[in-house]
Tab-separated table of C-alpha atoms in Angstrom:
chain	number	residue	atom	x	y	z
A	115	UNK	CA	143.373	6.103	-103.600
A	116	UNK	CA	145.982	3.853	-105.147
A	117	UNK	CA	149.411	5.182	-104.512
A	118	UNK	CA	151.640	2.408	-105.875
A	119	UNK	CA	151.647	0.408	-109.049
A	120	UNK	CA	150.246	-2.891	-107.885
A	121	UNK	CA	148.574	-4.509	-110.936
A	122	UNK	CA	144.774	-4.838	-110.813
A	123	UNK	CA	145.114	-8.615	-111.167
A	124	UNK	CA	147.222	-8.757	-107.988
A	125	UNK	CA	144.732	-6.548	-106.129
A	126	UNK	CA	141.977	-8.985	-107.068
A	127	UNK	CA	143.993	-11.807	-105.491
A	128	UNK	CA	144.574	-9.980	-102.180
A	129	UNK	CA	141.108	-10.817	-100.774
A	130	UNK	CA	141.781	-14.478	-101.589
A	131	UNK	CA	145.003	-14.381	-99.561
A	132	UNK	CA	143.186	-12.433	-96.836
A	133	UNK	CA	140.533	-15.130	-96.506
A	134	UNK	CA	143.114	-17.912	-96.206
A	135	UNK	CA	145.490	-16.164	-93.786
A	136	UNK	CA	142.695	-14.831	-91.538
A	137	UNK	CA	141.232	-18.336	-91.301
A	138	UNK	CA	144.674	-19.662	-90.375
A	139	UNK	CA	145.290	-16.859	-87.853
A	140	UNK	CA	141.857	-17.497	-86.305
A	141	UNK	CA	142.767	-21.199	-86.038
A	142	UNK	CA	145.986	-20.248	-84.201
A	143	UNK	CA	148.266	-21.260	-87.062
A	144	UNK	CA	150.985	-18.591	-86.737
A	145	UNK	CA	153.006	-19.207	-89.923
A	146	UNK	CA	152.146	-20.210	-93.473
A	147	UNK	CA	154.534	-20.980	-96.334
A	148	UNK	CA	153.955	-19.844	-99.907
A	149	UNK	CA	153.653	-23.557	-100.822
A	150	UNK	CA	150.781	-23.961	-98.331
A	151	UNK	CA	149.161	-20.750	-99.588
A	152	UNK	CA	149.500	-22.145	-103.117
A	153	UNK	CA	147.735	-25.345	-102.161
A	154	UNK	CA	144.873	-23.474	-100.494
A	155	UNK	CA	144.362	-20.935	-103.278
A	156	UNK	CA	145.194	-22.872	-106.426
A	157	UNK	CA	147.777	-20.202	-107.383
A	158	UNK	CA	151.476	-20.890	-107.903
A	159	UNK	CA	153.951	-20.222	-105.041
A	160	UNK	CA	155.856	-17.872	-107.388
A	161	UNK	CA	152.726	-15.835	-108.109
A	162	UNK	CA	151.971	-15.593	-104.398
A	163	UNK	CA	155.486	-14.494	-103.453
A	164	UNK	CA	155.429	-11.912	-106.241
A	165	UNK	CA	151.993	-10.562	-105.255
A	166	UNK	CA	152.842	-10.261	-101.575
A	167	UNK	CA	156.214	-8.670	-102.303
A	168	UNK	CA	154.372	-5.773	-104.018
A	169	UNK	CA	153.489	-4.422	-100.616
A	170	UNK	CA	156.613	-5.414	-98.775
A	171	UNK	CA	155.482	-8.720	-97.272
A	172	UNK	CA	158.453	-10.935	-98.015
A	173	UNK	CA	157.987	-13.596	-95.353
A	174	UNK	CA	160.984	-15.239	-93.740
A	175	UNK	CA	163.072	-17.473	-95.995
A	176	UNK	CA	162.561	-21.151	-95.186
A	177	UNK	CA	159.850	-20.300	-92.652
A	178	UNK	CA	156.962	-18.421	-94.222
A	179	UNK	CA	154.557	-15.595	-93.537
A	180	UNK	CA	153.221	-14.471	-90.153
A	181	UNK	CA	149.487	-15.090	-90.653
A	182	UNK	CA	148.231	-12.471	-88.167
A	183	UNK	CA	150.554	-9.785	-89.509
A	184	UNK	CA	149.802	-10.614	-93.150
A	185	UNK	CA	146.075	-10.560	-92.443
A	186	UNK	CA	146.291	-7.105	-90.794
A	187	UNK	CA	148.472	-5.774	-93.559
A	188	UNK	CA	146.247	-6.927	-96.419
A	189	UNK	CA	143.165	-5.571	-94.618
A	190	UNK	CA	144.866	-2.201	-94.260
A	191	UNK	CA	145.991	-2.078	-97.877
A	192	UNK	CA	142.439	-2.783	-98.976
A	193	UNK	CA	141.086	-0.218	-96.513
A	194	UNK	CA	139.036	-2.839	-94.676
A	195	UNK	CA	140.543	-2.139	-91.233
A	196	UNK	CA	138.119	0.694	-90.518
A	197	UNK	CA	135.202	-0.511	-92.600
A	198	UNK	CA	134.047	0.753	-95.976
A	199	UNK	CA	130.485	1.870	-96.652
A	200	UNK	CA	128.644	0.780	-99.777
A	201	UNK	CA	125.351	1.790	-101.373
A	202	UNK	CA	123.218	-0.616	-103.389
A	203	UNK	CA	121.092	0.805	-106.186
A	204	UNK	CA	118.306	-1.371	-107.585
A	205	UNK	CA	116.328	-3.508	-105.142
A	206	UNK	CA	115.112	-6.140	-107.586
A	207	UNK	CA	115.741	-9.863	-107.144
A	208	UNK	CA	119.489	-9.534	-107.652
A	209	UNK	CA	119.724	-6.446	-105.435
A	210	UNK	CA	117.782	-8.211	-102.700
A	211	UNK	CA	120.045	-11.263	-102.896
A	212	UNK	CA	123.219	-9.152	-102.810
A	213	UNK	CA	121.990	-6.970	-99.934
A	214	UNK	CA	120.981	-9.969	-97.881
A	215	UNK	CA	124.241	-11.790	-98.540
A	216	UNK	CA	126.393	-8.761	-97.864
A	217	UNK	CA	124.552	-7.632	-94.737
A	218	UNK	CA	124.857	-11.084	-93.162
A	219	UNK	CA	128.366	-12.014	-94.381
A	220	UNK	CA	130.423	-8.826	-94.467
A	221	UNK	CA	131.710	-6.885	-91.505
A	222	UNK	CA	134.361	-4.841	-93.269
A	223	UNK	CA	132.174	-3.669	-96.143
A	224	UNK	CA	128.790	-2.469	-94.953
A	225	UNK	CA	125.768	-1.736	-97.104
A	226	UNK	CA	124.788	1.567	-95.514
A	227	UNK	CA	122.086	2.574	-97.988
A	228	UNK	CA	119.774	1.018	-100.577
A	229	UNK	CA	117.954	2.894	-103.335
A	230	UNK	CA	115.217	2.152	-105.849
A	231	UNK	CA	112.758	4.128	-107.995
A	232	UNK	CA	109.765	1.856	-107.370
A	233	UNK	CA	107.372	3.448	-104.797
A	234	UNK	CA	106.438	-0.055	-103.638
A	235	UNK	CA	110.039	-0.826	-102.751
A	236	UNK	CA	110.871	2.513	-101.140
A	237	UNK	CA	110.281	2.199	-97.400
A	238	UNK	CA	110.859	-1.576	-97.314
A	239	UNK	CA	113.503	-2.659	-94.862
A	240	UNK	CA	116.101	-5.411	-94.978
A	241	UNK	CA	118.195	-6.265	-91.908
A	242	UNK	CA	117.880	-2.722	-90.574
A	243	UNK	CA	118.490	-0.857	-93.846
A	244	UNK	CA	115.513	1.039	-95.280
A	245	UNK	CA	115.124	1.349	-99.056
A	246	UNK	CA	115.188	5.022	-100.076
A	247	UNK	CA	114.140	6.721	-103.299
A	248	UNK	CA	116.977	7.353	-105.765
A	249	UNK	CA	116.293	11.084	-105.477
A	250	UNK	CA	117.895	10.895	-102.009
A	251	UNK	CA	121.018	9.099	-103.298
A	252	UNK	CA	123.492	11.975	-103.610
A	253	UNK	CA	122.707	13.478	-100.216
A	254	UNK	CA	122.550	10.169	-98.317
A	255	UNK	CA	125.825	8.900	-99.838
A	256	UNK	CA	127.559	12.174	-98.925
A	257	UNK	CA	126.185	12.160	-95.369
A	258	UNK	CA	127.048	8.511	-94.771
A	259	UNK	CA	130.481	8.705	-96.401
A	260	UNK	CA	129.664	5.948	-98.892
A	261	UNK	CA	132.718	4.994	-100.989
A	262	UNK	CA	131.474	1.986	-102.989
A	263	UNK	CA	128.390	1.722	-105.212
A	264	UNK	CA	126.743	-1.520	-106.314
A	265	UNK	CA	124.571	-1.124	-109.401
A	266	UNK	CA	121.806	-3.652	-110.102
A	267	UNK	CA	119.467	-1.411	-112.093
A	268	UNK	CA	118.445	-2.068	-115.725
A	269	UNK	CA	121.072	-1.243	-118.374
A	270	UNK	CA	119.090	1.820	-119.500
A	271	UNK	CA	119.494	3.631	-116.164
A	272	UNK	CA	122.973	2.369	-115.228
A	273	UNK	CA	124.920	5.385	-116.559
A	274	UNK	CA	122.684	7.890	-114.762
A	275	UNK	CA	122.965	5.860	-111.560
A	276	UNK	CA	126.758	5.851	-111.834
A	277	UNK	CA	126.790	9.638	-112.253
A	278	UNK	CA	124.609	10.121	-109.177
A	279	UNK	CA	126.838	7.794	-107.158
A	280	UNK	CA	129.880	9.786	-108.257
A	281	UNK	CA	128.124	13.014	-107.267
A	282	UNK	CA	127.514	11.382	-103.887
A	283	UNK	CA	131.238	10.807	-103.398
A	284	UNK	CA	131.474	7.162	-104.504
A	285	UNK	CA	134.965	6.212	-105.719
A	286	UNK	CA	134.481	2.617	-106.922
A	287	UNK	CA	131.525	0.846	-108.518
A	288	UNK	CA	130.587	-2.818	-108.864
A	289	UNK	CA	128.343	-2.837	-111.928
A	290	UNK	CA	125.954	-5.746	-112.573
A	291	UNK	CA	124.071	-3.905	-115.336
A	292	UNK	CA	124.987	-5.027	-118.870
A	293	UNK	CA	126.111	-1.519	-119.836
A	294	UNK	CA	129.465	0.207	-120.216
A	295	UNK	CA	129.768	3.039	-117.680
A	296	UNK	CA	131.652	6.272	-118.320
A	297	UNK	CA	132.501	7.947	-115.031
A	298	UNK	CA	135.913	9.617	-114.954
A	299	UNK	CA	137.855	9.125	-111.769
A	300	UNK	CA	135.664	6.277	-110.531
A	301	UNK	CA	137.001	2.708	-110.654
A	302	UNK	CA	134.427	0.424	-112.283
A	303	UNK	CA	134.363	-3.368	-112.060
A	304	UNK	CA	131.754	-5.037	-114.272
A	305	UNK	CA	130.060	-8.344	-113.562
A	306	UNK	CA	128.040	-9.327	-116.575
A	307	UNK	CA	126.234	-12.668	-116.410
A	308	UNK	CA	125.793	-12.878	-120.175
A	309	UNK	CA	129.510	-12.434	-120.736
A	310	UNK	CA	130.420	-14.931	-118.003
A	311	UNK	CA	128.107	-17.587	-119.431
A	312	UNK	CA	129.052	-16.960	-123.051
A	313	UNK	CA	132.760	-17.252	-122.318
A	314	UNK	CA	132.127	-20.431	-120.293
A	315	UNK	CA	130.523	-21.970	-123.372
A	316	UNK	CA	133.936	-21.870	-125.037
A	317	UNK	CA	135.180	-24.455	-122.549
A	318	UNK	CA	132.443	-26.936	-123.437
A	319	UNK	CA	132.155	-29.349	-126.329
A	320	UNK	CA	129.547	-27.009	-127.856
A	321	UNK	CA	132.424	-24.797	-128.937
A	322	UNK	CA	133.833	-25.068	-132.441
A	323	UNK	CA	137.252	-23.580	-132.307
A	324	UNK	CA	137.541	-23.263	-136.048
A	325	UNK	CA	140.283	-20.858	-136.938
A	326	UNK	CA	140.557	-21.789	-140.587
A	327	UNK	CA	137.286	-21.660	-142.484
A	328	UNK	CA	134.380	-19.262	-143.192
B	106	UNK	CA	136.653	-28.370	-125.994
B	107	UNK	CA	139.396	-25.821	-126.547
B	108	UNK	CA	141.639	-26.805	-129.363
B	109	UNK	CA	143.866	-23.760	-129.743
B	110	UNK	CA	145.825	-21.638	-127.334
B	111	UNK	CA	143.658	-18.548	-127.098
B	112	UNK	CA	144.349	-17.013	-123.658
B	113	UNK	CA	141.469	-17.082	-121.153
B	114	UNK	CA	141.554	-13.289	-120.967
B	115	UNK	CA	140.922	-13.044	-124.718
B	116	UNK	CA	138.082	-15.584	-124.487
B	117	UNK	CA	136.456	-13.420	-121.812
B	118	UNK	CA	136.540	-10.469	-124.225
B	119	UNK	CA	134.906	-12.364	-127.127
B	120	UNK	CA	131.348	-11.950	-125.734
B	121	UNK	CA	132.015	-8.199	-125.450
B	122	UNK	CA	132.970	-8.040	-129.134
B	123	UNK	CA	130.019	-10.272	-129.960
B	124	UNK	CA	127.576	-7.878	-128.293
B	125	UNK	CA	128.946	-4.858	-130.138
B	126	UNK	CA	129.211	-6.438	-133.598
B	127	UNK	CA	125.793	-8.146	-133.396
B	128	UNK	CA	124.199	-4.832	-132.435
B	129	UNK	CA	125.923	-3.180	-135.391
B	130	UNK	CA	124.957	-6.003	-137.758
B	131	UNK	CA	121.350	-5.782	-136.529
B	132	UNK	CA	121.426	-2.015	-137.183
B	133	UNK	CA	122.602	-2.705	-140.767
B	134	UNK	CA	126.110	-1.335	-140.171
B	135	UNK	CA	128.128	-3.701	-142.401
B	136	UNK	CA	131.698	-2.745	-141.418
B	137	UNK	CA	133.393	-1.700	-138.178
B	138	UNK	CA	136.985	-0.550	-137.680
B	139	UNK	CA	139.127	-1.601	-134.717
B	140	UNK	CA	139.134	2.091	-133.667
B	141	UNK	CA	135.309	2.075	-133.517
B	142	UNK	CA	135.336	-1.234	-131.648
B	143	UNK	CA	137.834	0.317	-129.225
B	144	UNK	CA	135.557	3.274	-128.581
B	145	UNK	CA	132.546	1.038	-127.949
B	146	UNK	CA	134.340	-1.437	-125.682
B	147	UNK	CA	136.898	0.710	-123.869
B	148	UNK	CA	139.697	-1.624	-125.021
B	149	UNK	CA	142.660	-0.538	-127.147
B	150	UNK	CA	142.568	-1.033	-130.942
B	151	UNK	CA	145.813	-3.057	-130.629
B	152	UNK	CA	144.240	-5.418	-128.069
B	153	UNK	CA	141.195	-5.874	-130.267
B	154	UNK	CA	143.216	-6.623	-133.407
B	155	UNK	CA	145.338	-9.109	-131.447
B	156	UNK	CA	142.313	-10.840	-129.888
B	157	UNK	CA	140.461	-11.176	-133.174
B	158	UNK	CA	143.586	-12.375	-134.996
B	159	UNK	CA	143.706	-15.387	-132.629
B	160	UNK	CA	140.901	-16.954	-134.570
B	161	UNK	CA	141.772	-15.714	-137.985
B	162	UNK	CA	139.587	-12.599	-138.182
B	163	UNK	CA	142.024	-10.046	-139.562
B	164	UNK	CA	139.613	-7.535	-141.061
B	165	UNK	CA	140.525	-5.642	-144.218
B	166	UNK	CA	143.336	-3.105	-143.911
B	167	UNK	CA	141.990	0.450	-143.979
B	168	UNK	CA	138.401	-0.793	-144.027
B	169	UNK	CA	137.561	-2.911	-140.982
B	170	UNK	CA	135.668	-6.016	-139.986
B	171	UNK	CA	132.523	-7.400	-141.603
B	172	UNK	CA	130.075	-7.183	-138.652
B	173	UNK	CA	127.770	-10.011	-139.735
B	174	UNK	CA	130.643	-12.383	-140.455
B	175	UNK	CA	132.482	-11.507	-137.248
B	176	UNK	CA	129.316	-11.985	-135.224
B	177	UNK	CA	128.700	-15.446	-136.741
B	178	UNK	CA	132.319	-16.432	-136.274
B	179	UNK	CA	132.534	-15.428	-132.598
B	180	UNK	CA	129.215	-17.166	-131.873
B	181	UNK	CA	130.548	-20.356	-133.449
B	182	UNK	CA	133.841	-20.221	-131.579
B	183	UNK	CA	131.933	-19.861	-128.324
B	184	UNK	CA	129.548	-22.644	-129.308
B	185	UNK	CA	126.535	-20.334	-129.143
B	186	UNK	CA	125.361	-21.006	-132.704
B	187	UNK	CA	123.443	-24.114	-131.720
B	188	UNK	CA	122.593	-23.136	-128.155
B	189	UNK	CA	124.175	-24.386	-124.949
B	190	UNK	CA	122.175	-25.850	-122.084
B	191	UNK	CA	122.843	-24.824	-118.496
B	192	UNK	CA	121.626	-26.104	-115.129
B	193	UNK	CA	121.196	-23.855	-112.100
B	194	UNK	CA	121.703	-25.389	-108.655
B	195	UNK	CA	120.402	-23.450	-105.646
B	196	UNK	CA	117.070	-21.660	-106.019
B	197	UNK	CA	117.576	-19.035	-103.293
B	198	UNK	CA	117.349	-15.291	-103.904
B	199	UNK	CA	120.455	-15.209	-106.081
B	200	UNK	CA	119.432	-18.354	-107.980
B	201	UNK	CA	115.980	-16.907	-108.602
B	202	UNK	CA	117.459	-13.626	-109.860
B	203	UNK	CA	119.914	-15.407	-112.166
B	204	UNK	CA	117.303	-17.813	-113.531
B	205	UNK	CA	114.856	-15.005	-114.230
B	206	UNK	CA	117.501	-12.854	-115.892
B	207	UNK	CA	118.905	-15.674	-117.958
B	208	UNK	CA	115.569	-17.106	-119.059
B	209	UNK	CA	114.355	-13.718	-120.264
B	210	UNK	CA	117.628	-12.372	-121.732
B	211	UNK	CA	119.509	-15.307	-123.200
B	212	UNK	CA	118.639	-17.207	-126.334
B	213	UNK	CA	121.974	-18.895	-126.920
B	214	UNK	CA	122.462	-20.190	-123.370
B	215	UNK	CA	119.327	-21.787	-121.997
B	216	UNK	CA	118.674	-22.738	-118.395
B	217	UNK	CA	117.227	-26.195	-119.055
B	218	UNK	CA	117.042	-27.381	-115.437
B	219	UNK	CA	116.961	-25.964	-111.891
B	220	UNK	CA	117.712	-27.909	-108.708
B	221	UNK	CA	117.334	-27.342	-104.969
B	222	UNK	CA	117.210	-29.498	-101.828
B	223	UNK	CA	114.369	-27.566	-100.153
B	224	UNK	CA	111.069	-29.524	-100.479
B	225	UNK	CA	109.219	-26.184	-100.545
B	226	UNK	CA	111.150	-25.073	-103.612
B	227	UNK	CA	111.035	-28.369	-105.496
B	228	UNK	CA	108.037	-28.260	-107.827
B	229	UNK	CA	107.983	-24.470	-108.132
B	230	UNK	CA	108.126	-23.203	-111.688
B	231	UNK	CA	109.811	-20.190	-113.250
B	232	UNK	CA	109.180	-19.240	-116.884
B	233	UNK	CA	108.403	-22.842	-117.786
B	234	UNK	CA	111.264	-24.515	-115.893
B	235	UNK	CA	110.273	-26.668	-112.905
B	236	UNK	CA	112.593	-26.844	-109.883
B	237	UNK	CA	113.713	-30.454	-109.327
B	238	UNK	CA	115.305	-32.119	-106.324
B	239	UNK	CA	119.118	-32.346	-106.465
B	240	UNK	CA	118.803	-36.144	-106.371
B	241	UNK	CA	117.607	-35.914	-109.984
B	242	UNK	CA	120.559	-33.755	-111.072
B	243	UNK	CA	122.858	-36.341	-112.659
B	244	UNK	CA	120.149	-38.041	-114.672
B	245	UNK	CA	118.412	-34.852	-115.816
B	246	UNK	CA	121.676	-33.184	-116.867
B	247	UNK	CA	122.656	-36.282	-118.860
B	248	UNK	CA	119.248	-36.569	-120.522
B	249	UNK	CA	119.069	-32.877	-121.408
B	250	UNK	CA	122.700	-32.625	-122.563
B	251	UNK	CA	123.515	-29.879	-120.049
B	252	UNK	CA	127.067	-28.538	-120.558
B	253	UNK	CA	127.200	-25.589	-118.107
B	254	UNK	CA	126.442	-25.573	-114.384
B	255	UNK	CA	125.644	-22.467	-112.323
B	256	UNK	CA	126.205	-22.979	-108.588
B	257	UNK	CA	124.414	-20.715	-106.101
B	258	UNK	CA	124.305	-23.114	-103.137
B	259	UNK	CA	125.972	-22.408	-99.745
B	260	UNK	CA	129.767	-22.859	-99.628
B	261	UNK	CA	129.394	-26.066	-97.588
B	262	UNK	CA	127.613	-27.944	-100.385
B	263	UNK	CA	129.378	-26.371	-103.373
B	264	UNK	CA	132.001	-29.101	-103.859
B	265	UNK	CA	129.420	-31.899	-103.751
B	266	UNK	CA	127.244	-29.978	-106.200
B	267	UNK	CA	130.193	-29.565	-108.578
B	268	UNK	CA	130.887	-33.308	-108.454
B	269	UNK	CA	127.264	-34.133	-109.248
B	270	UNK	CA	127.274	-31.675	-112.143
B	271	UNK	CA	130.432	-33.288	-113.494
B	272	UNK	CA	128.820	-36.723	-113.172
B	273	UNK	CA	125.913	-35.281	-115.157
B	274	UNK	CA	128.230	-34.346	-118.022
B	275	UNK	CA	128.764	-30.656	-117.216
B	276	UNK	CA	132.023	-29.298	-118.674
B	277	UNK	CA	132.118	-25.737	-117.298
B	278	UNK	CA	130.865	-24.222	-114.043
B	279	UNK	CA	130.043	-20.677	-112.997
B	280	UNK	CA	130.480	-20.757	-109.227
B	281	UNK	CA	128.882	-18.099	-107.020
B	282	UNK	CA	129.587	-20.009	-103.785
B	283	UNK	CA	132.537	-18.659	-101.770
B	284	UNK	CA	134.378	-21.982	-101.967
B	285	UNK	CA	137.262	-23.335	-104.056
B	286	UNK	CA	136.052	-26.219	-106.221
B	287	UNK	CA	138.189	-29.213	-107.168
B	288	UNK	CA	136.756	-30.902	-110.243
B	289	UNK	CA	139.339	-32.216	-112.657
B	290	UNK	CA	138.539	-31.659	-116.303
B	291	UNK	CA	135.819	-29.107	-115.607
B	292	UNK	CA	136.490	-25.408	-116.271
B	293	UNK	CA	135.491	-23.351	-113.232
B	294	UNK	CA	134.889	-19.599	-113.207
B	295	UNK	CA	134.330	-18.122	-109.738
B	296	UNK	CA	132.261	-15.045	-108.979
B	297	UNK	CA	132.744	-14.155	-105.336
B	298	UNK	CA	130.960	-11.035	-104.106
B	299	UNK	CA	133.172	-10.709	-101.041
B	300	UNK	CA	136.308	-10.734	-103.171
B	301	UNK	CA	134.848	-8.283	-105.681
B	302	UNK	CA	133.852	-5.814	-102.962
B	303	UNK	CA	137.063	-6.178	-100.970
B	304	UNK	CA	139.234	-5.541	-104.006
B	305	UNK	CA	137.063	-2.532	-104.934
B	306	UNK	CA	137.826	-1.029	-101.527
B	307	UNK	CA	141.452	-0.707	-102.645
B	308	UNK	CA	140.403	1.886	-105.209
B	309	UNK	CA	138.746	4.111	-102.605
B	310	UNK	CA	140.243	6.599	-100.186
B	311	UNK	CA	139.631	4.063	-97.399
B	312	UNK	CA	142.698	2.200	-98.650
B	313	UNK	CA	146.073	2.797	-97.033
B	314	UNK	CA	148.608	1.647	-99.509
B	315	UNK	CA	151.406	1.547	-96.961
B	316	UNK	CA	154.279	-0.488	-98.227
B	317	UNK	CA	156.844	0.630	-95.692
B	318	UNK	CA	155.777	0.184	-92.096
B	319	UNK	CA	154.571	-2.622	-89.772
C-alpha cells in the first residue's frame, strides 16, 4: 500500500524511468544524467529530478544516477521485484490481445488467471493459462494471491466484476470498460477508448475552439 | 487546431462531461448542477466549474447547466459535431479489437481506413472497412481527410508509421506501441499497457515504498 505522498502523476512516470534505466544498465551504461533521461523520455530534467527525489534518489551532482541502483529501487517501489499477479476478466478480442501481449512481454506482472462467462471460452488456454468461469474468480484470486485485476467485460457487468475482484483480494484495477467503478479501497485506473479518441479530436483541425458564441 | 490555453488535463475530462450531459439530455433532463455532475463523474464540483468555465460555459447560479446546450458545445469544441475520421494501423489482435469496438460504438469518430503489412490481412474486411497495405496509407489518408491515427504496430515500426500518418495529413495520434514517437506538429497520446500495469502495482501491497535504505 502507498505509504508516502508521491503524486499519482509521478508514479505513472516511474515505469518510464524504469524502462530507460534498465535498458541502460543492461547495455552496461553505469551512469545517466537527468539531461540524458530527459532526452530519452521527453520530460524535463527538472521534472525528472523532482520525481526521483520523492523516493530519495538524488543522484550525484555533476555525475548522474547509478542506472543499476535506480532500476532496482524503482522496481522495488513499484513492487515488481518479486512479481505481481494479475487476473484478466473478459476474454473477448481485447482481453485476448491484452493477455497475449502481457504473457509474452511481462515478467514482473504475470497474468495468473483469466475469467469469462461464455461457456465456449471457459476451458480455452492461452500460453499456459486456462480460461475459468467467473464463478471461480473470488476463490482463484485468493488462492493465487492476485493483486491486480484487468477488466475487459461489457460496461453493464463491470461494477459486479470489480466487486468480485475486490472480494478476491485485488487491490488495484485497470478498467477498460466504459463505466465508472465504485469499489472502496481499490485503486482504479480507467482506460476508455472513446474518451481517448474524443479528446484527441480536440488537437485536430476538426475542432472549433469557440469560447464566445452559442 | 487548439486556439486557447485549455490545459490538456481539462481537455481529457471534456469527453467525460460530454457522456454524462448527453445521457441526461437524451433522458429529457434539461438542467444539471455541478454537484450532480460531480456525483456522476467522481470529480469535484470546483474542478467541474473550472473546466467548463474555460470555454465559457458558466451555468446559471443556483440552477445549473443546460444539458442540451452543454452537450452541443463540448461536441463542437472537440470537433465531434461534424465527425472526425481516423485510420488504424496494425490489424493484429489489439487492432481488431479496437476497430470492432470503435466501428460499433462511435458515431462521431469513424475508422475510415485500416492498414497492415501482412498480405494475409490485406483485403480482409471488418464492418465494411477493407484492410489496405501500408503502402497505400499516405494517399488514402489524404483522400479520405483522415485526422487521427491509431497505431497498434510493433514498437520497431511505430516511428515509421507515425511519419507516414503525418505525411497523410494526420494531426493527432493514439499510440499503443511501447515506443516514444517523434513527429513534430502532431499531438501524440500514448497508451502503454506495461506502464499502466507497472504503475498499478504501486497501489498494491506488493509495493515497498522504501525511501530510506539502499
